[in-house]
CSV table of C-alpha atoms in Angstrom, one decimal:
chain,number,residue,atom,x,y,z
A,1,ASP,CA,29.0,-26.1,15.1
A,2,VAL,CA,32.5,-24.6,15.5
A,3,VAL,CA,32.6,-22.2,18.4
A,4,MET,CA,34.8,-19.2,17.9
A,5,THR,CA,35.9,-17.6,21.2
A,6,GLN,CA,37.3,-14.1,21.0
A,7,THR,CA,39.2,-12.2,23.7
A,8,PRO,CA,39.2,-9.6,25.0
A,9,VAL,CA,35.6,-8.4,24.8
A,10,SER,CA,36.8,-4.8,24.6
A,11,LEU,CA,40.0,-2.8,24.4
A,12,SER,CA,40.5,0.8,25.2
A,13,LEU,CA,43.8,2.1,23.7
A,14,ALA,CA,45.5,5.4,23.0
A,15,ILE,CA,46.5,6.2,19.5
A,16,GLY,CA,49.9,4.7,18.7
A,17,GLN,CA,49.5,1.8,21.1
A,18,PRO,CA,49.6,-1.8,19.9
A,19,ALA,CA,46.5,-4.0,20.0
A,20,SER,CA,46.2,-7.8,20.1
A,21,ILE,CA,43.0,-9.8,19.7
A,22,SER,CA,42.8,-13.6,20.2
A,23,CYS,CA,40.4,-15.9,18.5
A,24,LYS,CA,40.2,-19.6,19.4
A,25,SER,CA,38.2,-22.2,17.6
A,26,SER,CA,36.7,-25.4,19.1
A,27,GLN,CA,38.0,-27.4,16.1
A,28,SER,CA,41.0,-27.2,13.8
A,29,LEU,CA,40.3,-24.8,11.0
A,30,LEU,CA,42.8,-26.5,8.7
A,31,GLY,CA,40.7,-27.7,5.8
A,32,THR,CA,41.2,-30.7,3.5
A,33,SER,CA,42.6,-28.4,0.9
A,34,GLY,CA,45.4,-27.6,3.2
A,35,LYS,CA,44.1,-24.1,3.6
A,36,THR,CA,42.9,-22.5,6.8
A,37,PHE,CA,39.8,-20.3,6.3
A,38,LEU,CA,40.0,-17.9,9.2
A,39,ASN,CA,39.1,-14.3,8.4
A,40,TRP,CA,39.0,-11.0,10.2
A,41,ILE,CA,36.5,-8.2,9.6
A,42,LEU,CA,35.9,-4.8,11.1
A,43,GLN,CA,32.5,-3.3,11.7
A,44,ARG,CA,32.8,0.4,12.4
A,45,PRO,CA,29.9,2.1,14.2
A,46,GLY,CA,26.8,2.2,12.1
A,47,GLN,CA,28.5,0.5,9.1
A,48,SER,CA,28.5,-2.9,7.5
A,49,PRO,CA,31.5,-5.1,8.1
A,50,LYS,CA,34.6,-4.5,6.0
A,51,ARG,CA,37.2,-7.1,5.1
A,52,LEU,CA,40.6,-7.1,6.7
A,53,ILE,CA,42.4,-10.4,6.6
A,54,TYR,CA,41.7,-13.8,5.0
A,55,GLN,CA,43.3,-17.2,5.3
A,56,VAL,CA,44.8,-16.3,8.7
A,57,SER,CA,47.4,-13.8,7.5
A,58,LYS,CA,46.6,-12.4,4.1
A,59,LEU,CA,45.8,-8.7,4.1
A,60,TYR,CA,43.5,-7.3,1.5
A,61,SER,CA,45.2,-4.7,-0.7
A,62,GLU,CA,43.6,-1.7,0.9
A,63,VAL,CA,44.3,-2.8,4.5
A,64,PRO,CA,47.2,-0.9,6.1
A,65,ASP,CA,50.3,-3.0,7.0
A,66,ARG,CA,50.0,-2.1,10.6
A,67,PHE,CA,47.5,-4.9,10.7
A,68,SER,CA,48.7,-8.5,10.8
A,69,GLY,CA,47.2,-11.9,11.4
A,70,SER,CA,48.8,-15.1,12.6
A,71,GLY,CA,48.0,-18.5,14.0
A,72,SER,CA,47.2,-22.0,13.0
A,73,GLU,CA,44.8,-24.9,13.8
A,74,THR,CA,42.7,-23.5,16.6
A,75,GLU,CA,44.5,-20.4,17.8
A,76,PHE,CA,44.7,-17.1,15.9
A,77,THR,CA,45.7,-13.5,16.6
A,78,LEU,CA,45.0,-10.2,15.0
A,79,LYS,CA,47.5,-7.5,15.8
A,80,ILE,CA,47.6,-3.8,15.2
A,81,SER,CA,51.1,-2.4,15.5
A,82,ARG,CA,50.0,1.2,16.2
A,83,VAL,CA,46.3,2.0,16.7
A,84,GLU,CA,44.9,4.9,14.7
A,85,ALA,CA,41.6,6.7,15.2
A,86,GLU,CA,40.0,5.0,12.2
A,87,ASP,CA,40.6,1.6,13.7
A,88,LEU,CA,37.8,1.9,16.2
A,89,GLY,CA,34.9,-0.5,15.9
A,90,VAL,CA,34.2,-4.2,16.5
A,91,TYR,CA,36.5,-6.8,15.2
A,92,TYR,CA,35.2,-10.2,14.4
A,93,CYS,CA,37.0,-13.4,13.5
A,94,TRP,CA,35.0,-15.9,11.5
A,95,GLN,CA,35.7,-19.3,10.0
A,96,GLY,CA,34.8,-20.6,6.6
A,97,THR,CA,36.3,-24.1,6.9
A,98,HIS,CA,33.3,-25.9,8.5
A,99,PHE,CA,29.7,-25.5,7.7
A,100,PRO,CA,27.9,-23.6,9.1
A,101,HIS,CA,30.4,-20.8,9.1
A,102,THR,CA,30.6,-19.1,12.5
A,103,PHE,CA,31.7,-15.8,13.9
A,104,GLY,CA,33.4,-14.9,17.1
A,105,SER,CA,31.5,-12.7,19.5
A,106,GLY,CA,33.5,-9.6,18.6
A,107,THR,CA,36.1,-7.4,20.2
A,108,LYS,CA,35.2,-3.7,20.6
A,109,LEU,CA,38.2,-1.4,20.1
A,110,GLU,CA,37.7,2.1,21.7
A,111,ILE,CA,40.2,4.9,21.3
A,112,LYS,CA,41.1,6.7,24.5
B,1,GLN,CA,34.1,-1.0,-8.4
B,2,ILE,CA,32.5,-3.9,-6.7
B,3,GLN,CA,29.3,-3.1,-4.8
B,4,LEU,CA,26.5,-5.0,-3.1
B,5,VAL,CA,23.5,-2.6,-2.8
B,6,GLN,CA,20.7,-3.8,-0.6
B,7,SER,CA,17.1,-2.7,-0.5
B,8,GLY,CA,15.7,-0.3,2.1
B,9,PRO,CA,14.5,-0.7,5.7
B,10,GLU,CA,11.3,-2.7,6.3
B,11,LEU,CA,8.6,-2.5,9.0
B,12,LYS,CA,6.4,-5.5,9.2
B,13,LYS,CA,3.9,-7.1,11.5
B,14,PRO,CA,4.2,-10.6,12.9
B,15,GLY,CA,3.0,-13.2,10.5
B,16,GLU,CA,3.7,-11.1,7.4
B,17,SER,CA,6.4,-11.9,4.8
B,18,LEU,CA,9.1,-9.9,3.2
B,19,LYS,CA,11.7,-10.1,0.5
B,20,ILE,CA,14.9,-8.1,0.5
B,21,SER,CA,17.3,-7.7,-2.3
B,22,CYS,CA,21.1,-7.6,-2.8
B,23,LYS,CA,22.1,-6.2,-6.2
B,24,ALA,CA,25.7,-6.9,-7.2
B,25,SER,CA,27.7,-4.8,-9.6
B,26,GLY,CA,31.3,-4.6,-10.7
B,27,TYR,CA,31.9,-8.3,-11.2
B,28,THR,CA,30.4,-11.3,-12.9
B,29,PHE,CA,27.6,-12.3,-10.5
B,30,THR,CA,27.8,-16.0,-11.1
B,31,ASP,CA,31.5,-16.2,-10.3
B,32,TYR,CA,30.9,-15.9,-6.6
B,33,ALA,CA,28.4,-17.4,-4.2
B,34,MET,CA,26.4,-15.1,-2.0
B,35,GLN,CA,26.0,-15.5,1.7
B,36,TRP,CA,23.5,-14.0,4.2
B,37,VAL,CA,24.3,-12.8,7.7
B,38,LYS,CA,21.9,-11.7,10.5
B,39,GLN,CA,22.7,-9.1,13.1
B,40,ALA,CA,20.2,-8.6,15.9
B,41,PRO,CA,20.1,-5.2,17.5
B,42,GLY,CA,23.3,-4.6,19.6
B,43,LYS,CA,24.4,-8.2,18.9
B,44,GLY,CA,27.1,-10.0,16.9
B,45,LEU,CA,26.9,-11.6,13.5
B,46,GLN,CA,25.1,-14.9,12.8
B,47,TYR,CA,25.6,-16.9,9.6
B,48,MET,CA,22.4,-17.8,7.8
B,49,GLY,CA,23.7,-19.7,4.8
B,50,TRP,CA,24.6,-19.3,1.2
B,51,ILE,CA,23.4,-19.7,-2.3
B,52,ASN,CA,25.3,-21.0,-5.3
B,53,THR,CA,24.8,-18.3,-7.9
B,54,GLN,CA,25.6,-20.8,-10.7
B,55,THR,CA,23.0,-23.4,-9.8
B,56,GLY,CA,20.7,-21.5,-7.6
B,57,LYS,CA,21.0,-24.1,-4.9
B,58,PRO,CA,20.6,-22.6,-1.4
B,59,THR,CA,22.1,-24.1,1.8
B,60,TYR,CA,20.8,-23.0,5.1
B,61,ALA,CA,22.3,-23.1,8.6
B,62,ASP,CA,20.0,-25.0,11.0
B,63,ASP,CA,18.4,-21.9,12.6
B,64,PHE,CA,17.3,-20.7,9.2
B,65,LYS,CA,15.8,-23.8,7.5
B,66,GLU,CA,12.2,-23.2,8.3
B,67,ARG,CA,11.0,-19.8,7.2
B,68,PHE,CA,13.9,-18.4,5.1
B,69,VAL,CA,14.4,-18.6,1.4
B,70,PHE,CA,17.4,-17.6,-0.6
B,71,SER,CA,16.8,-17.0,-4.3
B,72,LEU,CA,18.3,-15.3,-7.4
B,73,GLU,CA,17.5,-13.2,-10.4
B,74,THR,CA,20.7,-13.9,-12.3
B,75,SER,CA,19.8,-11.7,-15.2
B,76,ALA,CA,19.6,-8.8,-12.8
B,77,SER,CA,22.7,-9.8,-10.7
B,78,THR,CA,20.5,-9.8,-7.7
B,79,ALA,CA,20.1,-12.2,-4.7
B,80,TYR,CA,17.1,-12.2,-2.5
B,81,LEU,CA,16.3,-13.2,1.0
B,82,GLN,CA,12.7,-14.0,1.8
B,83,ILE,CA,11.4,-14.4,5.3
B,84,ASN,CA,8.0,-15.9,5.8
B,85,ASN,CA,5.7,-15.8,8.9
B,86,LEU,CA,7.8,-13.1,10.5
B,87,LYS,CA,8.4,-13.2,14.2
B,88,ASN,CA,9.5,-10.5,16.6
B,89,GLU,CA,12.9,-12.2,16.9
B,90,ASP,CA,13.5,-11.6,13.2
B,91,THR,CA,14.0,-8.0,14.0
B,92,ALA,CA,17.6,-7.5,12.9
B,93,THR,CA,19.8,-6.1,10.1
B,94,TYR,CA,20.4,-8.6,7.3
B,95,PHE,CA,23.6,-8.4,5.3
B,96,CYS,CA,24.6,-10.1,2.1
B,97,ALA,CA,28.3,-10.9,1.5
B,98,ARG,CA,30.1,-12.1,-1.6
B,99,GLY,CA,31.7,-15.5,-1.7
B,100,PHE,CA,31.2,-18.8,0.0
B,101,ILE,CA,34.2,-18.5,2.1
B,102,LEU,CA,35.7,-15.1,1.6
B,103,GLY,CA,32.9,-12.7,2.3
B,104,ASP,CA,35.1,-10.0,0.9
B,105,TYR,CA,32.4,-7.5,0.0
B,106,TRP,CA,29.4,-6.8,2.1
B,107,GLY,CA,26.1,-5.0,1.4
B,108,GLN,CA,25.1,-2.0,3.6
B,109,GLY,CA,22.5,-4.1,5.4
B,110,VAL,CA,18.7,-4.0,5.6
B,111,MET,CA,17.2,-3.2,8.9
B,112,VAL,CA,14.0,-5.2,9.4
B,113,THR,CA,11.7,-4.4,12.3
B,114,VAL,CA,8.9,-6.8,13.2
B,115,SER,CA,6.3,-5.2,15.5
B,116,SER,CA,2.6,-5.4,16.1
């Protein structure tokens, strides 16, 4: 199975600060279709996960543009340009290129 | 709007079975696969597998091949997860999520507690 390694485990940031989360995969996530199926989701406390980014860098329509995704092959990054209070929760990367799909272990973002 | 609404919490004893549901609305059910994800208490997300909503064919991750069954009731736009011979380690929240790769919409989750 593809192992997804997320760092850091947690972040404690003040509102307005930037955030960066790394996600590394044990195999290339570039699929035979030429697409890279690396997604990011956010799970707020007590809620189900919500979509953020798909195929590395494509934001869903409702996601604020302070979020961005980048990377290729085995190294990916989620960035928040300026953290807001509503951004707290656990961020997961997950890959859909190889079966079984696998999730990172999560990065908990706390607001100072 | 697109919604996945799951059934309510379950309290079961070891050895029992349960079947939880995931009812889709706001889109054509058979246009997207459905996947299932497990989250043990205080833990991360674990992929269980998916079901092709056009053919009904399920595909399971290795850890979920033995006692877990994905099924559909297409006329009701509903996917089901059945867990047989429940074990303590099945205590978790189970999510359905739309799409084989995207997982763009998630159900609210079903909390399952297995305890004697």
